[in-house]
Amino acid sequence: MAAGIRNPPSVHAPQQVLGACPHDCPDTCSLVTTVAEGRAIQVQGNPAHRPTDGVLCAKVARYTERTYHPDRVLQPLRRAGPKGSGRFEPVGWDEALDDIAARLSAIAARDPQAILPYSYCGTMGQVQGEGMAARFFFLLGASLLDRTICSTAGSTALVHTLGAKVGMKVEFFAEAKLILVWGSNSITSNLHFWRLAQEAKRRGARLVCIDPRRTETAQKCHEHLQILPGTDAALALALMHELIRHDWLDHDYIARHTLGWEALRERALRWSPQRAAAVCGIAAERIEALARDYGTIRPAAIRLNYGMQRVHGGGNAARAVACLPALVGAWRDRAGGVLLSSSGWSTLDKAAVQRPDLLAGRTPRTLNMVTIGDDLQRPASPAFGPRVEAVVVYNCNPVAVAPDSAQVVRGFAREDLFTVVLEHFRTDTADYADYILPATTQLEHWDLHSAYGHTDVLLNRPAIAPLGQARPNSQIFRDLAARMGFTDPCFADSDEDLCRQACAGRIDFDALLQHGFAPLPVPDAPFADGHFPTASGRCEFFSAALARQGLDGLPDHVPNHEAYGSSARYPLAMISPPARNFLNSSFVNVDSLRAIEREPLLEIHPQDAQARGIADGAVVRVFNDRGEYRCKAQVCERARPGVVNGLGVWWRKLGLAGTNVNELTSQRLTDLGAGPVFYDCLVDVQPA
Ligand SMILES: Nc1nc2c(c(=O)[nH]1)N[C@H]1C(S)=C(S)[C@@H](COP(=O)(O)OP(=O)(O)OC[C@H]3O[C@@H](n4cnc5c(=O)[nH]c(N)nc54)[C@H](O)[C@@H]3O)O[C@H]1N2
Ligand SMILES: Nc1nc2c(c(=O)[nH]1)N[C@H]1C(S)=C(S)[C@@H](COP(=O)(O)OP(=O)(O)OC[C@H]3O[C@@H](n4cnc5c(=O)[nH]c(N)nc54)[C@H](O)[C@@H]3O)O[C@H]1N2
Ligand code: SF4
Ligand SMILES: [Mo]
């Protein structure tokens, strides 16, 4: 039994254990796991938790299938073939940890910045995410990782407009009369919001979806504006143009609670619906009609989601959309405003858990996780610092999910790179490891969660003992710390201690122990009277902070790096949003879920397919200068003409020819937040 786990659950009496879904999903569901004879037999949604409402998505409803999967890595493995061959031999924990600690210590003696932690949100937990791991890498003085791979364009935009990653309380969407579902396939990736939107619809609300793909969500809305990828700012500015022209503005709210109105007004007046229509690839009348809805229906709520910020201008686009509610005074109503993320409401004490003070004044370099492909291949230089000699990967599968896979693979294939991967499975990334260390799943460890799509904190208690020799991430870092001679007492804290430290003086831990969740203190209509958490206290249409960085202080349309158009080098724009039954690259190896998705698909409009002689169901070659990807064509009107949808994110080794859609995506960055541009990518397609 790992030292970090106290109160191991009884292995005899059948019982129900309260937990939290660990996945990178806005819904952060409260879980009830039924355990009999020490075995988890069912994972269900907690009916007592309002945001969960007793319902789980299809993926996590099958959590036991993932936990007891025959392919779980249940003992440490050491590489026994060339990098990437996937050949491994079992090794004891002590031998593995001794060797890893010795190798890392030797590198650290030269320069600890040559060691790079690489992690993301395989679990969103405060403890098994950047908990003990953060303590370990801060004390070591390793390179810092800028965790940008998902949301930094949009979150930086929110910070520079509303002041923080905050917005409407999700439950009040049920009371809205107009809901814009903007860059979100909610049925797939935000199911519990969608249930609220359905409730609003039953009460007469109008639903409008803004998405280049005709998703299952778009089909169920009253209107669908099928814009070209990366054109949302043009649309938002044209909506402002119409709000101004028809005087559908809340002048009192604008005067008292916003900053930079005159300048924004001037900018917006340059964006007639006709001009925006040409950029967005839709009819101007559709923009005028949407402006009329937004200017005249109360309360009006916008569920903005991260799908619209994975393009060059993603930050500006999110800023433009985040300005809209202030213009019409939508914030006055608790069912009005915008929600992209609620994570900024969290009061959890992250510093107590992560202990950045262990850096003790050192300022290691920071590497952006989006450019891992190039960075692993960079030689030492004064600008870059030391060559990366070791990578410790946890909660992440970069070989599958990071852009420009050919470069990522070349980096991880370096024979002189020492790679340790903490994992549940032999993922595409684990195949490149020198050591794979078996990690516990959410059913086997303690953790604490806040959410980015609602405003509760959840506690996850272990429901079962760790399977095989698996250990929690936290314990693996404790074990390494001990072997590397780290004597700081913080490495003796148990996982439950870490949960309590994050809550101390902020969240009632006894309530968490008893109910599994507790609410954060968030007002119902947080900006009804302004009081935005910006420097000015106002909604900042004009951001002095951005202007000081030499950037545009106002939101504008920033065209894609690889903009769709007749002069472009490749003729089709490709987006790669998630397949419904996978969560990023998680669950791709769960047979019952993969059976639903069948094989990697590229949706292509009949017109584009016909022009290329592509039949429905044919295997196609999708390509650009970065690489080539084979998958099956689905000729359908989910794709608009000129745009193909390559559903993600498959494991390369479970695809048709050993690659996935990220073979085609680029390592370029967004305008704000240095995020990835997965949906800013030109390709062509041919029958294979
Ligand atoms: N089932 C499932 N659920 C998930 C995930 C998953 O992989 N599978 N992933 C989780 C994670 S990590 C995240 S970050 C969230 C992501 O969830 P969302 O933030 O909703 O993002 P996506 O699903 O990537 O994209 C949402 C929609 O944006 C559309 N889109 C693409 N480009 C543009 C554009 O330029 N403009 C506009 N307006 N729309 C665009 C896509 O077609 C897609 O339908 O979901 C989480 N939930
Ligand atoms: N083309 C394209 N690429 C994308 C996206 C896209 O829409 N299109 N989406 C992007 C987005 S939004 C995101 S957030 C990233 C996500 O990318 P990742 O953060 O890599 O997410 P996953 O692919 O789910 O991989 C998480 C891994 O963590 C492991 N894991 C889970 N829990 C634990 C644990 O407790 N301990 C350990 N050691 N391991 C654990 C899982 O087994 C899984 O292999 O992908 C990005 N990549
Ligand atoms: S993935 Fe999302 S919807 Fe599914 S159980 Fe987890 S939090 Fe809930
Ligand atoms: Mo994400």
mmCIF file of C-alpha atoms in Angstrom, residues 326-647:
data_model
loop_
_atom_site.group_PDB
_atom_site.id
_atom_site.type_symbol
_atom_site.label_atom_id
_atom_site.label_comp_id
_atom_site.label_asym_id
_atom_site.label_seq_id
_atom_site.Cartn_x
_atom_site.Cartn_y
_atom_site.Cartn_z
ATOM 1 C CA ALA A 326 -21.714 44.480 -21.653
ATOM 2 C CA LEU A 327 -22.955 46.231 -24.808
ATOM 3 C CA VAL A 328 -26.537 45.092 -24.282
ATOM 4 C CA GLY A 329 -26.400 45.006 -20.467
ATOM 5 C CA ALA A 330 -26.915 41.244 -20.477
ATOM 6 C CA TRP A 331 -24.972 40.968 -17.211
ATOM 7 C CA ARG A 332 -27.810 42.685 -15.357
ATOM 8 C CA ASP A 333 -29.662 39.386 -15.374
ATOM 9 C CA ARG A 334 -28.373 36.211 -13.734
ATOM 10 C CA ALA A 335 -29.377 34.343 -16.904
ATOM 11 C CA GLY A 336 -27.405 36.762 -19.094
ATOM 12 C CA GLY A 337 -23.723 37.158 -19.870
ATOM 13 C CA VAL A 338 -21.069 34.818 -21.160
ATOM 14 C CA LEU A 339 -19.414 31.678 -19.806
ATOM 15 C CA LEU A 340 -16.145 30.371 -21.204
ATOM 16 C CA SER A 341 -14.574 29.263 -17.950
ATOM 17 C CA SER A 342 -15.516 29.449 -14.298
ATOM 18 C CA SER A 343 -12.125 28.280 -13.029
ATOM 19 C CA GLY A 344 -11.213 31.771 -11.808
ATOM 20 C CA TRP A 345 -13.863 31.521 -9.070
ATOM 21 C CA SER A 346 -11.854 28.800 -7.345
ATOM 22 C CA THR A 347 -10.544 29.746 -3.936
ATOM 23 C CA LEU A 348 -8.437 26.603 -3.486
ATOM 24 C CA ASP A 349 -4.946 27.306 -2.166
ATOM 25 C CA LYS A 350 -2.881 26.027 -5.080
ATOM 26 C CA ALA A 351 0.347 27.520 -3.754
ATOM 27 C CA ALA A 352 0.017 25.484 -0.561
ATOM 28 C CA VAL A 353 -0.209 22.330 -2.659
ATOM 29 C CA GLN A 354 2.341 23.159 -5.366
ATOM 30 C CA ARG A 355 4.825 25.132 -3.258
ATOM 31 C CA PRO A 356 6.415 27.441 -5.851
ATOM 32 C CA ASP A 357 8.465 28.819 -2.934
ATOM 33 C CA LEU A 358 10.637 25.680 -3.281
ATOM 34 C CA LEU A 359 12.234 27.423 -6.277
ATOM 35 C CA ALA A 360 13.953 29.553 -3.627
ATOM 36 C CA GLY A 361 14.590 32.488 -5.927
ATOM 37 C CA ARG A 362 15.663 30.475 -8.972
ATOM 38 C CA THR A 363 13.923 31.287 -12.269
ATOM 39 C CA PRO A 364 14.291 28.305 -14.583
ATOM 40 C CA ARG A 365 13.477 28.772 -18.251
ATOM 41 C CA THR A 366 9.947 28.043 -19.425
ATOM 42 C CA LEU A 367 9.201 25.837 -22.443
ATOM 43 C CA ASN A 368 5.864 25.990 -24.246
ATOM 44 C CA MET A 369 4.273 22.534 -24.412
ATOM 45 C CA VAL A 370 2.889 23.291 -27.892
ATOM 46 C CA THR A 371 6.367 23.402 -29.410
ATOM 47 C CA ILE A 372 7.639 20.207 -27.802
ATOM 48 C CA GLY A 373 8.320 18.800 -31.290
ATOM 49 C CA ASP A 374 10.899 21.458 -32.086
ATOM 50 C CA ASP A 375 12.152 21.957 -28.544
ATOM 51 C CA LEU A 376 13.210 18.320 -28.103
ATOM 52 C CA GLN A 377 15.379 18.707 -31.204
ATOM 53 C CA ARG A 378 16.974 22.040 -30.300
ATOM 54 C CA PRO A 379 20.675 22.127 -29.449
ATOM 55 C CA ALA A 380 21.907 24.092 -26.444
ATOM 56 C CA SER A 381 22.187 27.817 -27.124
ATOM 57 C CA PRO A 382 22.317 31.029 -25.097
ATOM 58 C CA ALA A 383 18.731 31.841 -26.096
ATOM 59 C CA PHE A 384 17.312 28.355 -25.514
ATOM 60 C CA GLY A 385 19.470 27.165 -22.631
ATOM 61 C CA PRO A 386 20.590 23.541 -22.286
ATOM 62 C CA ARG A 387 19.476 20.776 -24.618
ATOM 63 C CA VAL A 388 16.585 18.786 -23.111
ATOM 64 C CA GLU A 389 18.185 15.597 -21.748
ATOM 65 C CA ALA A 390 15.278 14.111 -19.795
ATOM 66 C CA VAL A 391 11.488 14.334 -19.976
ATOM 67 C CA VAL A 392 9.135 13.109 -17.271
ATOM 68 C CA VAL A 393 5.653 12.708 -18.764
ATOM 69 C CA TYR A 394 2.540 12.306 -16.598
ATOM 70 C CA ASN A 395 -1.180 12.909 -17.267
ATOM 71 C CA CYS A 396 -0.491 13.504 -20.923
ATOM 72 C CA ASN A 397 0.021 11.757 -24.242
ATOM 73 C CA PRO A 398 2.053 14.253 -26.295
ATOM 74 C CA VAL A 399 2.989 11.920 -29.145
ATOM 75 C CA ALA A 400 -0.735 11.733 -29.960
ATOM 76 C CA VAL A 401 -2.054 15.138 -28.873
ATOM 77 C CA ALA A 402 0.682 17.693 -29.551
ATOM 78 C CA PRO A 403 0.732 19.369 -32.971
ATOM 79 C CA ASP A 404 3.077 18.452 -35.830
ATOM 80 C CA SER A 405 3.504 14.829 -34.730
ATOM 81 C CA ALA A 406 6.323 14.044 -37.115
ATOM 82 C CA GLN A 407 8.519 16.461 -35.175
ATOM 83 C CA VAL A 408 7.219 15.263 -31.799
ATOM 84 C CA VAL A 409 8.082 11.687 -32.747
ATOM 85 C CA ARG A 410 11.544 12.706 -33.956
ATOM 86 C CA GLY A 411 12.124 14.422 -30.629
ATOM 87 C CA PHE A 412 10.983 11.504 -28.479
ATOM 88 C CA ALA A 413 12.911 9.046 -30.687
ATOM 89 C CA ARG A 414 16.264 10.600 -29.693
ATOM 90 C CA GLU A 415 18.343 7.770 -28.279
ATOM 91 C CA ASP A 416 20.103 10.221 -25.942
ATOM 92 C CA LEU A 417 16.852 11.486 -24.412
ATOM 93 C CA PHE A 418 15.936 9.877 -21.090
ATOM 94 C CA THR A 419 12.147 9.547 -20.932
ATOM 95 C CA VAL A 420 10.001 8.437 -18.015
ATOM 96 C CA VAL A 421 6.246 8.065 -18.538
ATOM 97 C CA LEU A 422 3.757 7.646 -15.691
ATOM 98 C CA GLU A 423 0.698 6.015 -17.266
ATOM 99 C CA HIS A 424 -2.272 3.679 -17.076
ATOM 100 C CA PHE A 425 -1.653 2.315 -20.556
ATOM 101 C CA ARG A 426 1.014 1.868 -23.199
ATOM 102 C CA THR A 427 0.050 4.978 -25.107
ATOM 103 C CA ASP A 428 1.806 6.275 -28.210
ATOM 104 C CA THR A 429 4.003 8.302 -25.866
ATOM 105 C CA ALA A 430 4.736 5.397 -23.517
ATOM 106 C CA ASP A 431 6.145 3.533 -26.520
ATOM 107 C CA TYR A 432 9.052 6.024 -26.474
ATOM 108 C CA ALA A 433 9.756 5.691 -22.745
ATOM 109 C CA ASP A 434 12.881 4.335 -21.076
ATOM 110 C CA TYR A 435 10.673 3.561 -18.093
ATOM 111 C CA ILE A 436 6.883 3.274 -17.854
ATOM 112 C CA LEU A 437 5.662 3.619 -14.292
ATOM 113 C CA PRO A 438 2.174 2.277 -13.493
ATOM 114 C CA ALA A 439 -0.151 4.971 -12.126
ATOM 115 C CA THR A 440 -3.416 4.556 -10.255
ATOM 116 C CA THR A 441 -6.733 5.700 -11.709
ATOM 117 C CA GLN A 442 -9.278 7.943 -10.034
ATOM 118 C CA LEU A 443 -10.931 4.941 -8.389
ATOM 119 C CA GLU A 444 -7.669 4.153 -6.592
ATOM 120 C CA HIS A 445 -6.477 7.470 -5.117
ATOM 121 C CA TRP A 446 -7.439 10.634 -3.218
ATOM 122 C CA ASP A 447 -7.918 13.901 -5.048
ATOM 123 C CA LEU A 448 -9.556 17.286 -4.920
ATOM 124 C CA HIS A 449 -11.164 19.055 -7.889
ATOM 125 C CA SER A 450 -12.487 22.437 -8.815
ATOM 126 C CA ALA A 451 -14.299 22.844 -12.138
ATOM 127 C CA TYR A 452 -14.152 25.110 -15.171
ATOM 128 C CA GLY A 453 -17.809 24.632 -16.117
ATOM 129 C CA HIS A 454 -19.521 24.960 -12.718
ATOM 130 C CA THR A 455 -18.687 26.426 -9.325
ATOM 131 C CA ASP A 456 -18.411 23.504 -6.896
ATOM 132 C CA VAL A 457 -15.377 21.831 -5.352
ATOM 133 C CA LEU A 458 -15.371 18.019 -5.289
ATOM 134 C CA LEU A 459 -13.459 15.477 -3.250
ATOM 135 C CA ASN A 460 -12.459 12.130 -4.699
ATOM 136 C CA ARG A 461 -11.978 9.308 -2.253
ATOM 137 C CA PRO A 462 -10.363 6.052 -3.300
ATOM 138 C CA ALA A 463 -13.032 3.422 -3.919
ATOM 139 C CA ILE A 464 -10.670 0.483 -4.349
ATOM 140 C CA ALA A 465 -7.069 -0.379 -3.508
ATOM 141 C CA PRO A 466 -4.474 0.286 -6.233
ATOM 142 C CA LEU A 467 -4.503 -2.450 -8.877
ATOM 143 C CA GLY A 468 -1.364 -4.518 -9.251
ATOM 144 C CA GLN A 469 1.700 -2.502 -8.329
ATOM 145 C CA ALA A 470 0.199 0.832 -9.461
ATOM 146 C CA ARG A 471 1.003 3.886 -7.356
ATOM 147 C CA PRO A 472 -0.533 7.362 -7.344
ATOM 148 C CA ASN A 473 1.491 10.005 -9.221
ATOM 149 C CA SER A 474 1.947 11.735 -5.874
ATOM 150 C CA GLN A 475 3.542 8.636 -4.387
ATOM 151 C CA ILE A 476 5.851 8.148 -7.359
ATOM 152 C CA PHE A 477 7.173 11.699 -6.892
ATOM 153 C CA ARG A 478 7.494 11.147 -3.125
ATOM 154 C CA ASP A 479 9.504 7.996 -3.835
ATOM 155 C CA LEU A 480 11.757 9.794 -6.317
ATOM 156 C CA ALA A 481 12.220 12.723 -3.929
ATOM 157 C CA ALA A 482 13.398 10.370 -1.216
ATOM 158 C CA ARG A 483 15.914 8.721 -3.540
ATOM 159 C CA MET A 484 17.212 12.074 -4.745
ATOM 160 C CA GLY A 485 17.905 13.197 -1.205
ATOM 161 C CA PHE A 486 15.128 15.759 -0.961
ATOM 162 C CA THR A 487 14.614 16.043 2.777
ATOM 163 C CA ASP A 488 12.068 18.871 2.835
ATOM 164 C CA PRO A 489 9.194 17.775 5.108
ATOM 165 C CA CYS A 490 6.623 18.659 2.418
ATOM 166 C CA PHE A 491 7.409 15.320 0.763
ATOM 167 C CA ALA A 492 6.040 13.518 3.804
ATOM 168 C CA ASP A 493 2.544 14.998 3.378
ATOM 169 C CA SER A 494 -0.059 12.393 2.515
ATOM 170 C CA ASP A 495 -2.563 12.841 -0.309
ATOM 171 C CA GLU A 496 -5.286 13.571 2.194
ATOM 172 C CA ASP A 497 -2.993 16.206 3.756
ATOM 173 C CA LEU A 498 -2.664 17.858 0.346
ATOM 174 C CA CYS A 499 -6.451 17.918 -0.085
ATOM 175 C CA ARG A 500 -6.822 19.530 3.347
ATOM 176 C CA GLN A 501 -4.059 22.076 2.679
ATOM 177 C CA ALA A 502 -5.805 23.236 -0.505
ATOM 178 C CA CYS A 503 -9.055 23.753 1.441
ATOM 179 C CA ALA A 504 -7.704 25.164 4.712
ATOM 180 C CA GLY A 505 -9.708 28.218 5.768
ATOM 181 C CA ARG A 506 -11.496 28.283 2.424
ATOM 182 C CA ILE A 507 -13.669 25.205 1.897
ATOM 183 C CA ASP A 508 -15.382 23.146 4.586
ATOM 184 C CA PHE A 509 -13.474 19.867 4.341
ATOM 185 C CA ASP A 510 -15.952 18.023 6.543
ATOM 186 C CA ALA A 511 -18.725 18.940 4.094
ATOM 187 C CA LEU A 512 -16.584 17.486 1.325
ATOM 188 C CA LEU A 513 -16.017 14.294 3.292
ATOM 189 C CA GLN A 514 -19.723 13.974 3.935
ATOM 190 C CA HIS A 515 -21.318 15.061 0.622
ATOM 191 C CA GLY A 516 -18.453 14.815 -1.866
ATOM 192 C CA PHE A 517 -18.917 18.413 -3.013
ATOM 193 C CA ALA A 518 -19.218 21.955 -1.671
ATOM 194 C CA PRO A 519 -20.121 25.228 -3.434
ATOM 195 C CA LEU A 520 -17.743 28.130 -3.946
ATOM 196 C CA PRO A 521 -19.046 31.527 -2.891
ATOM 197 C CA VAL A 522 -20.105 33.055 -6.238
ATOM 198 C CA PRO A 523 -22.819 35.724 -6.634
ATOM 199 C CA ASP A 524 -25.781 34.791 -8.840
ATOM 200 C CA ALA A 525 -25.363 37.779 -11.176
ATOM 201 C CA PRO A 526 -21.712 38.647 -10.561
ATOM 202 C CA PHE A 527 -21.460 41.706 -12.836
ATOM 203 C CA ALA A 528 -24.986 43.119 -12.572
ATOM 204 C CA ASP A 529 -23.419 46.235 -11.051
ATOM 205 C CA GLY A 530 -20.075 46.033 -12.825
ATOM 206 C CA HIS A 531 -17.268 45.284 -10.349
ATOM 207 C CA PHE A 532 -15.284 43.309 -12.884
ATOM 208 C CA PRO A 533 -11.998 41.962 -11.496
ATOM 209 C CA THR A 534 -10.001 44.077 -13.988
ATOM 210 C CA ALA A 535 -7.569 46.842 -13.046
ATOM 211 C CA SER A 536 -10.249 49.428 -13.897
ATOM 212 C CA GLY A 537 -13.097 47.466 -12.326
ATOM 213 C CA ARG A 538 -14.816 47.700 -15.727
ATOM 214 C CA CYS A 539 -15.319 45.370 -18.652
ATOM 215 C CA GLU A 540 -12.271 46.339 -20.697
ATOM 216 C CA PHE A 541 -13.149 46.703 -24.372
ATOM 217 C CA PHE A 542 -9.799 48.495 -24.562
ATOM 218 C CA SER A 543 -7.035 46.737 -22.677
ATOM 219 C CA ALA A 544 -4.209 48.998 -21.599
ATOM 220 C CA ALA A 545 -2.304 45.897 -20.483
ATOM 221 C CA LEU A 546 -2.344 44.495 -24.034
ATOM 222 C CA ALA A 547 -1.458 47.898 -25.504
ATOM 223 C CA ARG A 548 1.539 48.079 -23.160
ATOM 224 C CA GLN A 549 2.745 44.776 -24.623
ATOM 225 C CA GLY A 550 2.670 46.425 -28.056
ATOM 226 C CA LEU A 551 -0.498 44.553 -29.004
ATOM 227 C CA ASP A 552 -3.799 45.874 -30.278
ATOM 228 C CA GLY A 553 -5.720 47.200 -27.279
ATOM 229 C CA LEU A 554 -9.025 46.490 -29.025
ATOM 230 C CA PRO A 555 -10.296 43.147 -30.332
ATOM 231 C CA ASP A 556 -10.049 42.690 -34.084
ATOM 232 C CA HIS A 557 -10.298 39.979 -36.694
ATOM 233 C CA VAL A 558 -6.876 38.327 -37.001
ATOM 234 C CA PRO A 559 -6.825 36.021 -40.033
ATOM 235 C CA ASN A 560 -5.663 32.426 -39.737
ATOM 236 C CA HIS A 561 -1.978 31.654 -40.253
ATOM 237 C CA GLU A 562 -3.205 29.308 -42.957
ATOM 238 C CA ALA A 563 -6.191 31.249 -44.205
ATOM 239 C CA TYR A 564 -8.712 29.589 -46.478
ATOM 240 C CA GLY A 565 -8.923 31.200 -49.891
ATOM 241 C CA SER A 566 -8.298 30.886 -53.589
ATOM 242 C CA SER A 567 -4.623 31.837 -53.346
ATOM 243 C CA ALA A 568 -3.844 29.380 -50.561
ATOM 244 C CA ARG A 569 -1.264 26.641 -51.108
ATOM 245 C CA TYR A 570 -3.673 23.902 -49.979
ATOM 246 C CA PRO A 571 -7.343 24.246 -50.862
ATOM 247 C CA LEU A 572 -9.177 22.882 -47.801
ATOM 248 C CA ALA A 573 -9.307 24.146 -44.224
ATOM 249 C CA MET A 574 -9.220 21.343 -41.666
ATOM 250 C CA ILE A 575 -10.515 21.396 -38.108
ATOM 251 C CA SER A 576 -10.055 18.406 -35.802
ATOM 252 C CA PRO A 577 -12.605 18.537 -32.985
ATOM 253 C CA PRO A 578 -13.096 15.590 -30.627
ATOM 254 C CA ALA A 579 -14.961 12.413 -31.493
ATOM 255 C CA ARG A 580 -17.863 12.045 -29.087
ATOM 256 C CA ASN A 581 -16.816 8.791 -27.465
ATOM 257 C CA PHE A 582 -13.198 9.726 -26.791
ATOM 258 C CA LEU A 583 -11.800 12.364 -24.483
ATOM 259 C CA ASN A 584 -8.793 13.768 -26.259
ATOM 260 C CA SER A 585 -6.761 10.563 -26.682
ATOM 261 C CA SER A 586 -8.239 8.903 -23.580
ATOM 262 C CA PHE A 587 -10.712 6.017 -24.102
ATOM 263 C CA VAL A 588 -9.486 5.306 -27.652
ATOM 264 C CA ASN A 589 -8.267 1.937 -26.356
ATOM 265 C CA VAL A 590 -11.575 1.094 -24.637
ATOM 266 C CA ASP A 591 -13.014 -1.442 -27.072
ATOM 267 C CA SER A 592 -16.705 -0.726 -26.532
ATOM 268 C CA LEU A 593 -16.183 3.000 -27.162
ATOM 269 C CA ARG A 594 -13.851 2.512 -30.119
ATOM 270 C CA ALA A 595 -16.467 0.145 -31.567
ATOM 271 C CA ILE A 596 -18.873 3.104 -31.712
ATOM 272 C CA GLU A 597 -16.357 5.410 -33.416
ATOM 273 C CA ARG A 598 -15.163 2.499 -35.615
ATOM 274 C CA GLU A 599 -12.262 4.190 -37.401
ATOM 275 C CA PRO A 600 -10.641 7.606 -37.823
ATOM 276 C CA LEU A 601 -12.873 9.734 -40.027
ATOM 277 C CA LEU A 602 -12.584 12.773 -42.224
ATOM 278 C CA GLU A 603 -15.909 14.446 -42.887
ATOM 279 C CA ILE A 604 -15.951 16.050 -46.331
ATOM 280 C CA HIS A 605 -18.742 17.901 -48.131
ATOM 281 C CA PRO A 606 -20.207 16.067 -51.194
ATOM 282 C CA GLN A 607 -19.049 18.901 -53.469
ATOM 283 C CA ASP A 608 -15.415 18.658 -52.333
ATOM 284 C CA ALA A 609 -15.543 14.855 -52.426
ATOM 285 C CA GLN A 610 -16.944 14.738 -55.927
ATOM 286 C CA ALA A 611 -14.299 17.153 -57.224
ATOM 287 C CA ARG A 612 -11.661 14.686 -55.993
ATOM 288 C CA GLY A 613 -13.339 11.433 -56.931
ATOM 289 C CA ILE A 614 -13.767 10.448 -53.293
ATOM 290 C CA ALA A 615 -16.562 8.024 -52.457
ATOM 291 C CA ASP A 616 -18.187 7.733 -49.053
ATOM 292 C CA GLY A 617 -16.262 5.208 -46.959
ATOM 293 C CA ALA A 618 -13.135 5.344 -49.128
ATOM 294 C CA VAL A 619 -9.726 5.442 -47.501
ATOM 295 C CA VAL A 620 -8.174 8.842 -48.201
ATOM 296 C CA ARG A 621 -4.806 10.487 -47.957
ATOM 297 C CA VAL A 622 -4.981 13.850 -46.171
ATOM 298 C CA PHE A 623 -1.783 15.815 -46.575
ATOM 299 C CA ASN A 624 0.117 19.073 -46.416
ATOM 300 C CA ASP A 625 3.793 20.056 -46.131
ATOM 301 C CA ARG A 626 4.033 18.659 -42.606
ATOM 302 C CA GLY A 627 2.871 15.157 -43.310
ATOM 303 C CA GLU A 628 0.244 12.725 -44.392
ATOM 304 C CA TYR A 629 -2.590 10.971 -42.589
ATOM 305 C CA ARG A 630 -4.797 8.114 -43.761
ATOM 306 C CA CYS A 631 -8.375 7.761 -42.631
ATOM 307 C CA LYS A 632 -11.856 7.021 -43.959
ATOM 308 C CA ALA A 633 -13.834 9.674 -45.805
ATOM 309 C CA GLN A 634 -17.346 10.328 -44.637
ATOM 310 C CA VAL A 635 -19.024 12.281 -47.405
ATOM 311 C CA CYS A 636 -21.690 14.302 -45.621
ATOM 312 C CA GLU A 637 -23.046 17.739 -44.910
ATOM 313 C CA ARG A 638 -21.602 17.910 -41.425
ATOM 314 C CA ALA A 639 -18.701 19.451 -43.326
ATOM 315 C CA ARG A 640 -19.273 22.746 -45.101
ATOM 316 C CA PRO A 641 -17.783 23.223 -48.567
ATOM 317 C CA GLY A 642 -14.109 24.115 -48.253
ATOM 318 C CA VAL A 643 -13.724 22.737 -44.722
ATOM 319 C CA VAL A 644 -12.975 19.148 -43.712
ATOM 320 C CA ASN A 645 -13.380 17.766 -40.196
ATOM 321 C CA GLY A 646 -10.779 15.232 -39.067
ATOM 322 C CA LEU A 647 -12.205 13.875 -35.827
#
